[in-house]
Short mmCIF file of C-alpha atoms in Angstrom, two decimals:
data_model
loop_
_atom_site.label_atom_id
_atom_site.label_comp_id
_atom_site.label_asym_id
_atom_site.label_seq_id
_atom_site.Cartn_x
_atom_site.Cartn_y
_atom_site.Cartn_z
CA THR A 1 103.91 -151.48 45.33
CA ASP A 2 105.71 -151.84 41.90
CA ILE A 3 107.38 -148.86 39.20
CA ALA A 4 107.60 -148.62 35.87
CA GLN A 5 108.51 -146.52 33.22
CA GLY A 6 106.93 -144.24 31.12
CA SER A 7 107.12 -141.42 28.22
CA GLY A 8 109.54 -138.01 29.30
CA GLY A 9 111.51 -139.99 31.95
CA ILE A 10 109.10 -140.07 34.32
CA LEU A 11 108.89 -142.90 36.69
CA TYR A 12 105.16 -144.57 37.65
CA ILE A 13 104.98 -145.43 41.39
CA THR A 14 102.31 -147.29 43.07
CA SER A 15 101.23 -148.51 46.59
CA ASN A 16 99.18 -148.58 49.62
CA ASP A 17 98.00 -145.16 49.81
CA PRO A 18 95.24 -144.30 47.00
CA THR A 19 97.40 -142.45 44.93
CA LEU A 20 99.55 -142.31 41.52
CA MET A 21 103.14 -141.46 42.88
CA ARG A 22 105.49 -139.75 39.16
CA PHE A 23 109.26 -139.62 39.99
CA ASN A 24 111.25 -137.00 37.24
CA VAL A 25 115.12 -138.84 36.63
CA ALA A 26 116.02 -135.63 35.26
CA THR A 27 115.52 -133.52 38.06
CA GLN A 28 115.90 -136.21 40.70
CA SER A 29 112.29 -135.82 42.46
CA PHE A 30 109.32 -135.73 43.12
CA GLU A 31 106.17 -134.93 41.40
CA THR A 32 102.77 -134.08 42.92
CA PRO A 33 101.27 -137.50 43.74
CA VAL A 34 98.06 -138.39 42.07
CA GLN A 35 94.48 -138.67 43.91
CA MET A 36 92.75 -141.62 42.75
CA PRO A 37 89.08 -141.73 42.49
CA ASN A 38 88.73 -144.47 45.34
CA THR A 39 89.54 -143.32 48.97
CA ILE A 40 90.15 -147.67 49.38
CA ALA A 41 92.18 -147.52 45.99
CA LEU A 42 94.91 -149.65 46.08
CA GLY A 43 97.48 -149.71 44.06
CA GLY A 44 98.44 -152.30 42.12
CA ASN A 45 101.40 -153.18 40.16
CA VAL A 46 101.42 -151.04 37.60
CA ALA A 47 102.30 -150.54 33.33
CA VAL A 48 102.63 -147.87 31.28
CA SER A 49 102.64 -147.50 27.45
CA ALA A 50 102.39 -144.49 25.44
CA THR A 51 98.88 -142.73 26.16
CA ASP A 52 98.37 -144.30 29.48
CA VAL A 53 99.27 -145.75 32.68
CA TRP A 54 97.01 -149.60 34.03
CA ILE A 55 96.57 -150.34 37.86
CA THR A 56 95.98 -153.41 39.14
CA ASP A 57 93.27 -152.58 42.22
CA PHE A 58 92.73 -154.99 44.57
CA ASN A 59 91.36 -153.21 47.66
CA ASN A 60 88.45 -152.55 44.40
CA ASP A 61 88.36 -155.56 41.63
CA VAL A 62 89.18 -152.72 39.37
CA VAL A 63 91.68 -152.42 36.92
CA TRP A 64 91.83 -148.16 36.59
CA ARG A 65 93.36 -146.72 33.53
CA TYR A 66 95.20 -143.14 33.97
CA PRO A 67 95.36 -141.34 30.33
CA LEU A 68 97.74 -139.62 29.61
CA SER A 69 96.83 -136.61 27.76
CA ASP A 70 93.49 -135.74 29.92
CA GLY A 71 94.77 -137.35 33.92
CA GLN A 72 91.16 -138.63 34.38
CA PHE A 73 90.77 -142.79 35.76
CA THR A 74 88.36 -144.79 34.34
CA SER A 75 87.74 -148.69 35.47
CA SER A 76 86.86 -151.69 34.03
CA PRO A 77 85.40 -154.23 37.31
CA VAL A 78 87.65 -157.22 36.96
CA THR A 79 88.28 -159.94 39.50
CA ASP A 80 91.25 -159.63 42.01
CA PRO A 81 93.54 -158.87 39.09
CA ALA A 82 97.55 -159.95 40.21
CA ASP A 83 99.35 -157.76 38.16
CA VAL A 84 99.04 -155.92 34.01
CA ALA A 85 101.45 -155.32 30.69
CA VAL A 86 100.49 -153.65 28.30
CA ASP A 87 101.18 -154.47 24.07
CA VAL A 88 102.85 -152.05 21.03
CA ALA A 89 99.08 -151.77 20.45
CA GLY A 90 98.85 -150.92 24.04
CA ASN A 91 96.60 -152.74 25.05
CA ALA A 92 96.31 -153.92 29.28
CA TRP A 93 96.74 -157.76 29.58
CA PHE A 94 96.19 -158.52 33.81
CA THR A 95 96.13 -161.99 35.79
CA GLN A 96 93.00 -163.08 37.91
CA PRO A 97 95.06 -166.44 39.98
CA GLY A 98 90.78 -167.20 41.06
CA ASP A 99 90.74 -170.95 41.73
CA VAL A 100 92.15 -173.26 39.86
CA ASN A 101 89.65 -175.92 41.47
CA ALA A 102 86.87 -173.75 40.47
CA PRO A 103 86.59 -173.42 36.37
CA GLY A 104 86.77 -170.39 34.56
CA THR A 105 88.40 -168.21 37.18
CA SER A 106 92.47 -168.28 36.79
CA THR A 107 92.61 -166.31 33.62
CA ILE A 108 94.41 -163.96 31.44
CA GLY A 109 92.39 -161.12 30.88
CA ARG A 110 92.72 -158.31 27.54
CA ILE A 111 91.70 -154.39 28.46
CA ASP A 112 91.73 -153.12 24.96
CA ALA A 113 92.69 -149.70 24.64
CA ALA A 114 90.32 -148.75 21.84
CA SER A 115 87.12 -149.63 22.57
CA GLY A 116 88.02 -150.71 26.63
CA ALA A 117 86.04 -153.76 26.21
CA VAL A 118 87.19 -156.28 27.83
CA THR A 119 87.37 -160.41 27.31
CA THR A 120 89.24 -162.67 29.39
CA THR A 121 90.73 -166.17 28.66
CA PRO A 122 91.17 -169.11 31.00
CA THR A 123 94.47 -169.99 32.00
CA THR A 124 94.43 -174.03 31.26
CA ASP A 125 96.01 -176.50 28.64
CA GLY A 126 93.00 -178.57 28.59
CA SER A 127 94.98 -181.08 30.97
CA THR A 128 96.54 -178.84 33.68
CA THR A 129 95.19 -175.48 34.46
CA VAL A 130 97.28 -172.38 36.73
CA ALA A 131 96.78 -169.78 38.71
CA PRO A 132 98.44 -166.94 36.54
CA ARG A 133 99.55 -164.14 38.49
CA SER A 134 103.13 -162.39 37.05
CA VAL A 135 102.32 -161.16 33.13
CA THR A 136 104.41 -159.95 30.31
CA VAL A 137 104.82 -159.33 27.30
CA ALA A 138 107.12 -160.62 24.55
CA ALA A 139 108.31 -158.98 21.52
CA ASP A 140 106.35 -161.05 19.15
CA GLY A 141 103.21 -160.70 20.89
CA GLN A 142 102.68 -163.69 22.90
CA VAL A 143 101.78 -163.23 26.34
CA TRP A 144 104.09 -164.88 29.36
CA PHE A 145 102.52 -165.43 32.97
CA THR A 146 104.35 -167.13 36.32
CA ALA A 147 102.10 -169.42 38.41
CA ARG A 148 102.92 -169.63 41.43
CA PHE A 149 100.81 -170.73 43.66
CA THR A 150 100.69 -175.19 42.87
CA PRO A 151 100.50 -176.39 40.03
CA GLN A 152 104.04 -173.91 39.36
CA ALA A 153 104.29 -173.73 35.92
CA VAL A 154 105.34 -170.77 33.60
CA GLY A 155 102.71 -170.11 30.58
CA ARG A 156 102.01 -169.05 27.37
CA LEU A 157 98.95 -168.11 25.89
CA ASP A 158 98.80 -167.10 21.68
CA PRO A 159 96.09 -163.33 20.92
CA THR A 160 96.28 -164.89 18.03
CA THR A 161 94.86 -167.96 18.42
CA GLY A 162 93.60 -168.37 21.97
CA VAL A 163 95.39 -171.21 22.84
CA VAL A 164 97.54 -171.46 26.55
CA THR A 165 101.42 -173.41 26.09
CA ILE A 166 102.00 -174.52 30.35
CA PHE A 167 105.05 -175.38 30.87
CA PRO A 168 105.74 -176.84 34.14
CA THR A 169 108.98 -176.11 36.72
CA PRO A 170 109.87 -179.22 38.52
CA SER A 171 110.72 -178.77 42.69
CA ASN A 172 107.96 -175.62 42.89
CA PRO A 173 110.92 -173.44 42.27
CA GLY A 174 108.60 -170.39 43.32
CA PRO A 175 108.40 -169.12 39.77
CA GLU A 176 106.82 -164.72 40.75
CA GLY A 177 108.00 -161.70 38.29
CA ILE A 178 108.17 -162.41 34.82
CA ALA A 179 110.25 -160.50 31.61
CA ALA A 180 109.74 -159.91 28.15
CA SER A 181 113.61 -159.18 26.12
CA PRO A 182 115.08 -157.98 23.30
CA ASP A 183 116.05 -161.42 21.60
CA GLY A 184 112.27 -162.70 22.60
CA SER A 185 113.28 -165.05 24.94
CA ILE A 186 110.95 -164.83 28.90
CA TRP A 187 112.59 -164.04 32.34
CA PHE A 188 111.41 -165.01 35.50
CA THR A 189 112.42 -164.94 38.96
CA GLN A 190 112.23 -169.01 41.32
CA THR A 191 111.13 -167.19 44.10
CA THR A 192 111.58 -171.28 46.41
CA LYS A 193 115.22 -171.86 44.86
CA GLY A 194 116.73 -168.49 44.31
CA ASN A 195 117.79 -168.13 41.17
CA ILE A 196 116.64 -166.86 38.01
CA ALA A 197 115.55 -168.34 34.77
CA ASN A 198 115.25 -168.31 31.16
CA ILE A 199 112.60 -169.85 28.36
CA THR A 200 112.79 -170.37 25.22
CA ASN A 201 109.04 -169.93 22.81
CA ALA A 202 110.24 -174.03 22.51
CA GLY A 203 109.73 -174.08 26.17
CA VAL A 204 113.77 -175.05 27.49
CA ILE A 205 114.52 -173.98 30.28
CA THR A 206 117.47 -172.71 32.14
CA GLU A 207 118.02 -171.82 35.56
CA GLY A 208 121.31 -169.47 36.60
CA ARG A 209 123.75 -169.75 39.70
CA VAL A 210 121.30 -170.58 43.14
CA VAL A 211 121.97 -167.41 45.49
CA LYS A 212 120.87 -169.12 48.99
CA GLY A 213 119.25 -167.06 51.32
CA SER A 214 118.45 -164.59 48.37
CA GLY A 215 114.75 -164.35 47.20
CA PRO A 216 113.90 -162.96 43.37
CA VAL A 217 111.08 -161.33 43.41
CA GLY A 218 110.54 -158.77 40.39
CA ILE A 219 112.53 -158.22 37.53
CA THR A 220 113.13 -156.43 34.12
CA VAL A 221 115.84 -156.54 30.88
CA ALA A 222 117.87 -154.24 29.94
CA PRO A 223 118.09 -152.89 26.30
CA ASN A 224 121.62 -155.33 26.85
CA GLY A 225 119.81 -158.64 27.41
CA ASP A 226 120.51 -158.68 30.77
CA PRO A 227 118.45 -158.99 33.40
CA TRP A 228 117.59 -157.36 36.42
CA TYR A 229 116.17 -158.20 40.05
CA THR A 230 115.55 -157.79 43.10
CA MET A 231 116.69 -160.05 46.12
CA MET A 232 113.46 -159.92 49.32
CA ALA A 233 115.86 -161.42 51.26
CA ALA A 234 118.68 -160.42 51.20
CA ASN A 235 117.37 -156.59 50.50
CA LYS A 236 119.55 -156.43 46.93
CA VAL A 237 119.66 -155.55 43.56
CA ALA A 238 121.27 -158.07 41.48
CA THR A 239 121.72 -158.47 38.13
CA LEU A 240 123.49 -161.62 35.82
CA GLN A 241 126.16 -159.68 33.30
CA LEU A 242 125.68 -161.82 29.87
CA ARG A 243 128.61 -160.42 27.83
#
């Protein structure tokens, strides 16, 4: 379902099976899968910090935490978690799409790495409420997210003030995956339109070239700033070379 880079050259991978898979880049081989504690656990999206692996589980309405030190799973009860990301302090941020017509159900959640406390912030700027889907944390600590369901948008949460800012994406391009760039900007995929786009802190959106029949979904950004993304409809992996 999802994949994330961990320390020591280990990739962590989730699937529909209740296991956490680990792939060793050095040996080019899978290590023994880690059994999750719930047999109906649905390994959704995954994020890795220096100390923990975080996994969303839609089936059980939880976010799982797998500490690398002792390998003992714990869980935080949440509602229909979608995506998860971690900040520099190791705290987990997750999306709860909810229902934009049910106030307070569409939120960005935070799990404090030290205490385990869960807090949520509604994804509304006062006039517009969106259902958050994918999430990333920028270098400055701002939490960014996409909203694929109508209204479609890219949003930003300031963790210090709790202020949410919504940046609408015109013509319903299908914002999906999102990833932070080393230069502080944010890249996201537009599945319906068939391209990727960049957004600055000021909300200025610059779109890449449209590729018909591509269906971009997941995205990440390399250390040199080039975004890499999946083209689900075209069965390809693509990169946009900026330099």
